Structures are given as C-alpha cells and as structure tokens.
Coordinates of C-alpha atoms and ligand atoms in Angstrom, one line a residue:
M1 CA 25.3 10.5 10.5
N2 CA 26.3 14.1 10.8
K3 CA 24.5 16.1 13.5
I4 CA 21.6 17.7 11.7
L5 CA 19.2 20.2 13.3
F6 CA 15.6 19.9 12.0
K7 CA 14.4 23.4 12.8
N8 CA 10.8 24.2 13.4
V9 CA 9.3 21.4 11.2
L10 CA 5.6 20.8 11.1
A11 CA 5.2 17.2 12.5
Y12 CA 2.0 15.1 12.2
F13 CA 1.3 12.3 14.7
S14 CA -0.9 9.2 14.8
D15 CA -3.2 10.8 17.4
L16 CA -4.0 13.2 14.5
S17 CA -2.3 16.1 16.3
S18 CA 0.3 18.2 14.7
K19 CA 2.8 20.8 15.9
R20 CA 6.0 22.7 15.0
I21 CA 9.0 21.0 16.5
S22 CA 12.8 21.2 16.5
F23 CA 15.0 18.2 17.0
Y24 CA 18.2 16.4 16.0
I25 CA 19.0 12.8 15.4
D26 CA 22.0 11.5 17.4
Q27 CA 24.6 8.9 16.4
S28 CA 22.5 6.0 17.6
G29 CA 19.6 7.2 15.3
K30 CA 17.5 8.5 18.2
V31 CA 15.4 11.6 18.0
N32 CA 16.1 14.4 20.5
F33 CA 13.5 17.1 20.8
L34 CA 14.9 20.6 21.5
D35 CA 13.4 23.6 23.3
S36 CA 16.4 25.7 22.5
Y37 CA 19.5 25.2 20.4
D38 CA 22.9 26.6 19.4
I39 CA 23.0 26.4 15.6
S40 CA 26.8 26.4 15.6
S41 CA 26.9 23.0 17.2
F42 CA 25.2 21.4 14.2
E43 CA 26.8 20.5 10.9
E44 CA 23.7 21.2 8.9
V45 CA 20.4 23.0 9.7
V46 CA 17.3 21.9 7.9
E47 CA 15.0 24.9 7.8
G48 CA 11.5 23.6 8.6
E49 CA 9.4 26.4 7.1
D50 CA 7.7 24.3 4.4
L51 CA 8.7 20.9 5.6
V52 CA 6.2 18.4 6.9
I53 CA 7.0 15.2 8.9
M54 CA 4.7 12.3 8.7
P55 CA 4.4 8.9 10.5
L56 CA 5.7 6.1 8.3
L57 CA 3.0 4.6 6.1
T58 CA 1.8 1.0 6.1
D59 CA 0.9 -0.8 2.9
V60 CA -1.2 -3.9 3.6
H61 CA -1.1 -5.0 -0.1
T62 CA 2.0 -5.3 -2.2
H63 CA 3.6 -8.0 -4.4
I64 CA 7.4 -8.1 -3.8
R65 CA 7.5 -11.2 -6.0
V66 CA 9.9 -13.2 -3.7
P67 CA 10.5 -16.1 -4.1
G68 CA 10.9 -16.9 -7.7
Q69 CA 10.0 -13.8 -9.6
E70 CA 13.0 -11.6 -8.8
E71 CA 13.1 -10.3 -12.3
K72 CA 10.0 -8.3 -11.5
E73 CA 11.0 -7.2 -8.0
D74 CA 13.1 -8.4 -5.1
I75 CA 13.5 -7.5 -1.4
V76 CA 16.2 -4.9 -2.0
S77 CA 14.3 -3.1 -4.9
G78 CA 10.9 -3.5 -3.3
S79 CA 11.9 -2.3 0.1
K80 CA 13.8 0.7 -1.3
A81 CA 10.8 1.5 -3.4
A82 CA 8.7 1.4 -0.2
A83 CA 11.2 3.7 1.6
R84 CA 11.1 6.1 -1.3
G85 CA 7.4 6.2 -1.0
G86 CA 7.4 6.9 2.8
F87 CA 6.4 3.4 3.9
G88 CA 7.9 1.8 7.0
Q89 CA 5.9 -1.5 6.9
I90 CA 4.4 -3.4 4.0
F91 CA 2.7 -6.8 3.4
T92 CA 3.9 -9.0 0.6
M93 CA 1.4 -11.3 -1.0
P94 CA 2.1 -15.1 -1.4
N95 CA 1.2 -15.5 -5.1
T96 CA 4.9 -16.2 -5.9
N97 CA 6.8 -19.1 -7.4
P98 CA 6.6 -21.3 -5.4
V99 CA 3.5 -20.0 -3.5
V100 CA 4.3 -19.1 0.1
D101 CA 1.9 -21.8 1.6
N102 CA 4.0 -23.3 4.4
A103 CA 6.1 -22.3 7.4
Y104 CA 9.4 -23.2 5.7
L105 CA 8.8 -20.6 3.0
V106 CA 7.7 -18.0 5.5
D107 CA 10.9 -18.6 7.4
Y108 CA 12.9 -18.4 4.2
L109 CA 11.2 -15.2 3.2
I110 CA 11.7 -13.6 6.7
S111 CA 15.4 -14.5 6.7
N112 CA 15.8 -12.9 3.2
I113 CA 13.9 -9.8 4.5
N114 CA 16.0 -9.5 7.6
K115 CA 19.1 -9.6 5.4
N116 CA 18.0 -7.4 2.6
S117 CA 15.1 -5.1 3.5
V118 CA 15.6 -1.5 4.5
I119 CA 12.1 -1.4 6.1
K120 CA 9.8 -4.0 7.7
I121 CA 8.1 -6.5 5.3
Y122 CA 5.5 -8.9 6.6
P123 CA 4.8 -12.0 4.6
V124 CA 1.2 -13.0 3.9
G125 CA 0.7 -16.8 3.8
A126 CA -1.5 -18.5 1.2
V127 CA -4.8 -19.7 2.4
S128 CA -4.8 -22.8 0.2
K129 CA -2.0 -25.1 -0.8
N130 CA -0.4 -23.8 -4.0
Q131 CA -3.4 -21.3 -4.1
L132 CA -5.4 -24.0 -5.8
G133 CA -8.4 -23.6 -3.6
E134 CA -8.5 -27.3 -2.8
E135 CA -6.7 -27.8 0.5
L136 CA -6.2 -25.5 3.5
S137 CA -2.5 -24.5 4.1
P138 CA -1.0 -24.8 7.6
L139 CA -2.2 -21.4 8.7
L140 CA -1.2 -21.6 12.3
E141 CA 2.3 -22.9 11.6
M142 CA 2.7 -20.0 9.1
K143 CA 1.5 -17.5 11.7
K144 CA 4.0 -18.9 14.2
S145 CA 6.7 -18.3 11.6
G146 CA 5.6 -14.7 11.2
A147 CA 2.9 -14.6 8.5
I148 CA 0.8 -11.5 9.3
A149 CA -2.4 -12.7 7.5
F150 CA -3.6 -15.2 4.9
S151 CA -4.8 -14.7 1.3
D152 CA -4.9 -16.4 -2.1
D153 CA -4.6 -12.9 -3.6
G154 CA -4.3 -12.9 -7.3
K155 CA -7.4 -15.1 -7.1
P156 CA -10.4 -15.3 -4.8
I157 CA -10.4 -17.9 -2.1
S158 CA -12.6 -20.9 -3.1
T159 CA -15.8 -21.0 -1.2
N160 CA -15.3 -24.1 0.8
I161 CA -11.7 -23.2 1.7
L162 CA -12.7 -19.7 2.7
R163 CA -15.3 -21.1 5.1
K164 CA -12.8 -23.5 6.6
A165 CA -10.2 -20.8 6.8
L166 CA -12.5 -18.5 8.6
I167 CA -13.5 -21.1 11.1
Y168 CA -9.9 -22.2 11.7
S169 CA -8.3 -18.7 11.8
K170 CA -10.8 -17.6 14.4
T171 CA -9.2 -20.1 16.9
F172 CA -5.9 -18.2 16.8
D173 CA -7.1 -14.7 15.9
G174 CA -5.8 -14.9 12.3
I175 CA -7.0 -12.6 9.6
I176 CA -8.1 -13.7 6.1
I177 CA -7.7 -11.3 3.2
D178 CA -9.8 -12.1 0.2
H179 CA -9.5 -10.8 -3.4
P180 CA -13.2 -10.5 -4.2
E181 CA -13.7 -11.7 -7.7
D182 CA -16.0 -14.3 -9.4
I183 CA -13.5 -15.7 -11.9
V184 CA -16.3 -17.3 -14.0
L185 CA -17.9 -13.9 -14.4
S186 CA -14.5 -12.2 -15.1
G187 CA -13.8 -14.9 -17.8
N188 CA -11.1 -13.5 -20.1
G189 CA -12.2 -9.9 -19.5
V190 CA -9.4 -7.3 -19.5
I191 CA -11.2 -4.0 -18.8
H192 CA -14.4 -2.9 -17.0
E193 CA -17.7 -3.9 -18.7
G194 CA -19.2 -0.6 -19.8
K195 CA -19.2 2.1 -22.4
I196 CA -15.6 1.6 -23.4
S197 CA -15.6 -2.2 -23.6
R198 CA -18.8 -2.1 -25.7
A199 CA -17.5 0.7 -28.0
Y200 CA -14.3 -1.1 -28.8
G201 CA -15.5 -4.7 -28.4
I202 CA -13.0 -5.5 -25.7
N203 CA -13.5 -8.6 -23.4
S204 CA -14.7 -7.2 -20.1
I205 CA -15.2 -7.8 -16.4
P206 CA -18.7 -6.9 -15.1
Y207 CA -18.9 -5.2 -11.7
T208 CA -21.0 -8.1 -10.5
S209 CA -17.8 -10.2 -10.6
E210 CA -16.7 -8.3 -7.5
E211 CA -20.2 -7.8 -6.0
V212 CA -21.2 -11.4 -5.8
C213 CA -18.0 -12.4 -4.2
V214 CA -18.3 -9.6 -1.6
A215 CA -21.8 -10.8 -0.8
R216 CA -20.5 -14.4 -0.5
D217 CA -17.6 -13.4 1.7
I218 CA -19.9 -11.4 4.1
A219 CA -22.3 -14.3 4.3
L220 CA -19.5 -16.7 5.4
T221 CA -18.1 -14.1 7.8
R222 CA -21.5 -13.8 9.4
E223 CA -21.9 -17.6 9.7
T224 CA -18.5 -18.1 11.2
R225 CA -18.3 -14.8 13.2
S226 CA -14.7 -14.6 12.1
R227 CA -12.6 -11.7 10.7
L228 CA -12.2 -10.9 7.1
H229 CA -10.4 -8.1 5.2
L230 CA -11.6 -7.4 1.6
A231 CA -8.9 -6.4 -0.8
H232 CA -9.0 -3.7 -3.4
L233 CA -12.6 -2.7 -3.8
S234 CA -13.4 -1.3 -7.2
T235 CA -17.2 -0.9 -7.5
R236 CA -19.8 1.1 -5.7
H237 CA -22.1 -1.9 -5.8
S238 CA -19.9 -3.6 -3.2
L239 CA -20.4 -0.8 -0.7
K240 CA -24.0 -1.5 0.4
Y241 CA -23.0 -4.9 1.5
I242 CA -20.1 -3.6 3.6
E243 CA -22.3 -0.9 5.1
A244 CA -24.9 -3.5 6.1
A245 CA -22.2 -5.8 7.5
K246 CA -20.6 -3.0 9.6
E247 CA -24.0 -2.0 10.9
E248 CA -24.6 -5.6 11.8
G249 CA -21.4 -5.6 13.8
L250 CA -19.5 -8.1 11.6
N251 CA -15.7 -8.0 11.7
I252 CA -15.3 -6.9 8.1
T253 CA -12.7 -4.4 7.0
S254 CA -11.7 -3.4 3.5
E255 CA -9.2 -1.4 1.4
V256 CA -9.1 0.6 -1.8
T257 CA -6.0 1.3 -3.9
V258 CA -4.7 4.8 -4.5
N259 CA -5.1 4.3 -8.2
H260 CA -8.8 3.3 -8.0
L261 CA -9.5 6.6 -6.3
I262 CA -7.8 8.5 -9.2
F263 CA -8.5 6.6 -12.3
N264 CA -11.7 5.3 -14.0
C265 CA -12.2 3.6 -17.4
E266 CA -12.9 6.9 -19.1
N267 CA -9.9 9.0 -17.9
I268 CA -7.2 6.5 -18.8
P269 CA -5.6 5.8 -22.2
I270 CA -7.2 2.7 -23.9
F271 CA -4.8 -0.2 -24.6
D272 CA -2.1 1.3 -22.4
T273 CA -1.0 -1.8 -20.4
R274 CA 0.2 0.3 -17.4
F275 CA -3.5 0.7 -16.6
K276 CA -4.3 -2.9 -17.0
V277 CA -5.1 -3.9 -13.4
K278 CA -7.4 -6.3 -11.6
P279 CA -9.9 -5.3 -10.5
P280 CA -10.2 -3.0 -13.5
F281 CA -10.7 0.8 -13.3
R282 CA -14.5 1.2 -13.4
D283 CA -16.9 4.1 -13.9
E284 CA -16.3 7.6 -12.7
E285 CA -19.2 7.1 -10.4
D286 CA -17.6 4.1 -8.8
M287 CA -14.4 6.0 -8.3
N288 CA -16.2 8.9 -6.6
E289 CA -18.3 6.6 -4.5
L290 CA -15.2 4.7 -3.3
F291 CA -13.7 8.0 -2.1
I292 CA -16.9 8.9 -0.3
A293 CA -17.0 5.5 1.4
L294 CA -13.4 6.0 2.5
K295 CA -14.3 9.4 4.0
K296 CA -17.3 7.9 5.8
G297 CA -15.1 5.2 7.3
L298 CA -16.9 2.4 5.4
I299 CA -13.6 1.5 3.7
D300 CA -10.9 1.5 6.3
V301 CA -7.5 1.4 4.4
V302 CA -5.8 2.8 1.4
C303 CA -3.2 0.5 -0.1
T304 CA -1.2 0.3 -3.3
D305 CA -1.5 -3.2 -4.7
H306 CA 2.0 -2.6 -6.0
A307 CA 2.2 -5.3 -8.6
P308 CA 5.4 -4.9 -10.7
H309 CA 6.1 -6.8 -13.9
T310 CA 8.9 -6.8 -16.4
L311 CA 9.0 -4.4 -19.4
E312 CA 8.8 -7.4 -21.8
E313 CA 5.6 -8.6 -20.1
K314 CA 4.0 -5.1 -20.1
E315 CA 4.9 -4.6 -23.7
L316 CA 2.8 -7.5 -24.8
D317 CA -0.5 -7.0 -26.5
Y318 CA -3.1 -5.6 -24.2
S319 CA -5.0 -8.9 -24.0
E320 CA -1.7 -10.8 -23.3
A321 CA 0.0 -8.4 -20.8
P322 CA -0.3 -9.4 -17.1
F323 CA -2.6 -7.4 -14.7
G324 CA -0.8 -5.1 -12.3
T325 CA 1.0 -1.8 -12.0
P326 CA 3.6 -0.5 -9.5
G327 CA 2.5 2.0 -6.9
L328 CA 4.6 2.1 -3.7
E329 CA 6.7 5.1 -4.7
T330 CA 3.9 7.3 -6.0
A331 CA 1.1 6.5 -3.5
F332 CA 1.5 9.3 -1.0
A333 CA 2.5 11.9 -3.6
A334 CA -0.6 11.0 -5.7
L335 CA -2.9 11.2 -2.7
Y336 CA -1.3 14.5 -1.7
T337 CA -1.6 15.9 -5.2
Y338 CA -5.0 14.7 -6.1
F339 CA -6.8 15.0 -2.8
V340 CA -5.0 17.0 -0.1
M341 CA -4.0 19.9 -2.5
K342 CA -7.5 20.0 -3.9
N343 CA -9.0 20.1 -0.3
K344 CA -10.8 16.8 -0.7
C345 CA -9.1 15.4 2.3
N346 CA -6.3 16.3 4.7
L347 CA -3.1 14.8 6.0
E348 CA -4.9 13.5 9.1
D349 CA -7.2 11.5 6.8
I350 CA -4.2 9.9 5.1
I351 CA -2.8 9.1 8.5
K352 CA -6.0 7.4 9.4
W353 CA -6.1 5.3 6.1
M354 CA -2.4 4.5 5.9
V355 CA -1.1 4.5 9.5
V356 CA -3.8 4.2 12.2
N357 CA -6.3 1.8 10.6
P358 CA -3.8 -0.7 9.2
S359 CA -2.1 -0.8 12.6
K360 CA -5.5 -1.3 14.4
I361 CA -6.7 -4.0 12.0
F362 CA -3.5 -6.0 11.9
S363 CA -2.1 -5.2 15.4
L364 CA 1.0 -3.5 14.0
P365 CA 3.2 -0.9 15.8
V366 CA 2.8 2.7 14.8
L367 CA 6.0 4.2 13.5
E368 CA 6.3 7.9 14.1
L369 CA 8.4 10.8 15.4
K370 CA 9.0 10.2 19.2
N371 CA 11.4 11.9 21.6
R372 CA 14.3 9.6 22.6
S373 CA 13.2 6.9 20.2
R374 CA 14.8 5.7 17.0
A375 CA 13.8 7.9 14.1
N376 CA 10.7 6.7 12.2
F377 CA 9.2 9.2 9.9
F378 CA 9.3 10.7 6.4
I379 CA 9.6 14.3 5.4
F380 CA 8.3 16.2 2.4
K381 CA 8.2 19.7 1.3
K382 CA 5.0 21.6 0.6
G383 CA 4.8 23.1 -2.9
K384 CA 7.8 21.1 -4.2
E385 CA 6.9 19.6 -7.6
F386 CA 8.3 16.6 -9.3
L387 CA 8.0 15.5 -12.9
V388 CA 7.5 11.8 -12.6
S389 CA 10.2 10.0 -14.6
P390 CA 11.4 6.3 -14.8
E391 CA 14.8 7.3 -13.3
M392 CA 13.3 8.3 -10.0
F393 CA 12.1 4.8 -9.1
F394 CA 13.8 2.1 -7.1
S395 CA 11.3 -0.5 -8.1
K396 CA 12.4 -2.7 -11.0
C397 CA 9.2 -1.8 -12.7
K398 CA 9.4 1.8 -14.0
L399 CA 6.1 1.8 -15.8
S400 CA 4.2 4.1 -13.4
V401 CA 0.7 5.3 -14.3
F402 CA 2.0 8.7 -13.3
L403 CA 4.9 8.9 -15.8
N404 CA 5.3 12.5 -17.2
K405 CA 2.8 13.8 -14.7
T406 CA 3.6 16.4 -12.1
L407 CA 3.1 15.3 -8.5
Y408 CA 3.8 17.1 -5.2
G409 CA 4.5 15.6 -1.8
F410 CA 7.2 13.1 -2.8
P411 CA 9.3 12.1 0.4
L412 CA 12.6 13.9 0.5
A413 CA 13.9 11.6 3.3
T414 CA 12.7 8.5 5.1
F415 CA 14.0 7.3 8.4
Y416 CA 13.2 3.7 9.5
N417 CA 14.3 2.5 12.9
G418 CA 17.0 5.2 13.2
N419 CA 18.4 4.6 9.7
L420 CA 18.2 7.0 6.8
V421 CA 16.7 4.6 4.3
Y422 CA 15.9 7.1 1.5
K423 CA 17.2 10.5 0.7
D424 CA 16.6 12.9 -2.2
K425 CA 20.0 13.9 -3.6
N426 CA 19.4 17.6 -3.0
F427 CA 18.2 17.2 0.5
M428 CA 20.5 17.2 3.6
K429 CA 23.5 17.6 1.4
S430 CA 26.0 17.1 4.1
V431 CA 24.7 13.6 4.7
K432 CA 25.7 10.5 2.9
Q433 CA 23.0 7.9 2.8
E434 CA 24.2 4.8 4.6
I435 CA 21.8 2.4 3.0
Ligands
ZN1 ZN1 -5.8 -9.0 -5.7

C-alpha cells in the first residue's frame, strides 16, 4: 500500500478513551503513531478533521449460510459485507444445509473461512444433532475444532437437550446461545400479535412465545449454574426475568438486534417481506424498553442477526416468504444515525455493546488501533450522508430495510489485520484495494 498519512484523526479505543492522533500504515500493515511528520514523505494525506476511527466491531449473530445455502450468502460475500459494515469478527450460525453439528463440518467451515474470508468468522456449532432437539451434538469436539459457542438458532433448543447442554458445556467452559421462542405459541404466526395483526387478521406471534422460553432458560441456567446467552430479545416482558437473573448472580447474557431498536410493528410497512423477521418487530413500547435495558446494561450486546435470503424467496407472499433480513452493512450506520446523532447514546456506548462486551462474554481479542501493531480499525466521516441503495451492498441479499433511506456513519475504509478489506471508492484515492 502507498504510504498514507492519517493526520489528526479522532480515534476511539476499547477503554472508552478517545484522542486525536496522526499515524501511517507501513508496508507490513503496521500502524506507526507520529508526533511530528514531513508531509512531503507521504503519497497521500488523509485530513482527519471530521474523520473518526473506531475499533472493529464484533457481531455475535449472523447467518453466512455456509455450507449448502451459498445462493443466499457465502464466505466471500458475507465477509466483505461484514468488512463494509466495520466488523472484524463475526459468528455464523449452524442452521445450514447440512447443519454444522460435528467437528468435521466445523473443520470444513474453518478451512473455507481461512481461504475466503477477509475478516475473522467464528463458527457456532449446533447444540443438537441436525438441530432436531433430540440428541446432543459432540460439543467438546466441535469446540476443539474451533466452534466459538453452541446454538440451535433458527429454533429454540429443546428443553431436555438444553439442560444436558448446560450441564455438559460447563465442564469445558462452553457457551450456549438460545433462540428464545415457544414454537407452539408461535404456531404459523408471521407478525407480532397486537393491533396490526388483529386489524388485518394476520396470523401472529404473541410476546409470551419469547417470555415463557426466557423464563425456562433462566430456570435451567439457575439449576445447572452454567452459562447462557439469550439471542435477539424482542419484548419488554423478557426483561424482568433477565434483571432478576442478573441480580441473583446467574451467568446470563443477552443481545438485541439493531433493527429491533429501530423498528416496531407500527412504523414498518405491512406485508413488506424485508421486515418479516423472527422474532417479529413488536410494540413501540417494547422497542423503547429494549433500548433502555441496553443503556442500563441489562442487555449486553447489540448484534445484527444478518439473515440473507434470495430475491425469489423474499418476493413470495408474505405468509410464504422466509423470516430474516440482512444487516451487517447497515448496523453501525443505523445506530449512528438513529441514536448517536439524536444524542440517545454515544460512540462509547456502541463500543461497549459491539466491541467490549462481546469480547468479554466470548473471550475474543479486541481489535483496535494500536501503535506498532497490524492495523485493525474502521474509519467514518462525521456528517457524510449516504442514500442507501442496493448497489452499495456486498451481501448477496440487497433487500435492506434501510433502502432509499439516508444514513450517516457508513465506514469509508476498514482495515483488518493490516489489510485494507474495504474502501469507499472516493476515499484514499491513491490506494488500490488489495482485497
Ligand atoms: Zn434466532
């Protein structure tokens, strides 16, 4: 890469400090902080006035669809989408075809990732064989192969298997991630049960579908004294259980998706399949309470639940189209636009929710700007607006819930392990992106 001076850029760090800093990245991809510099020795100077450098984000919940559903997403497209969104490490869920429920498939996935990914992707192994909820998968073997955690995501873990998994995973410090849903209560529901579902007579999913499963999960975590992470909370009714569990000292953590902090069943277009997600977008009060819980530290992590599908699938009738929407590329920009710019939270909060807490919970490295270390950061420009369009996405799924909306804070460049893994075409014009 050309020698580029990043001049007086505002950098944020994982200890929640920030400072203006000048540096360049050398041939080996290492960052060199500078106290003084001679501009003439650089091929390009990036003026830092409105530029902000952030640690790389972590997403503990994505669906990269490998193996078997590469028409929806693959390692190349999924990892480039992550880089475009400012992520340096992401988890991919095992509800693939075949299900990632053994060490052989974890090995296969990791060798595919090592060959094709521009960032770090950690496989999550299935808790039960073929995610059928009947037989426990070989969790320890999968962990030895590199599975970061275990989940039957897409579905809840069946009660008996969850209990066994919690007991077993405790012996090797494994982490179980549950998708809290009572599938009997959800039935064939497609949206939140409330005003809209009643007005239009649409099959619906009551909030209790999540609440009863959260209560069950906490009871089993209490009994086993193990560790559990609850995926994508959607209703305020789950929060009182989590508050009590945390007060009790149980090792329960949880996440909320970016989209569930922004959308509710009344501020989205009805019958638009981009907004068909599970759990469904619930009431405005739920949405607001989730954000308050996040601010209070009751919810630990913000994730995307990036769940790409093909255009053909998403063009089906609302009742037929699959649940799930992409989110890796818009997550940070959406949080920045809807919350930071409206003074509802600050960048340090986002660093807590998407860098510090995921790293603590899952024992991951923190990837950030560090002198004499390989470059790990993304950079965005304050005040720079983007009209969201399908062409800007690397994900195979272009059906963003933010299409045609104006968002700020999109990354202009992302460095992972010293490599430039994403660059906006108008940023650092002297540099050709290697990847
Ligand atoms: Zn899920």
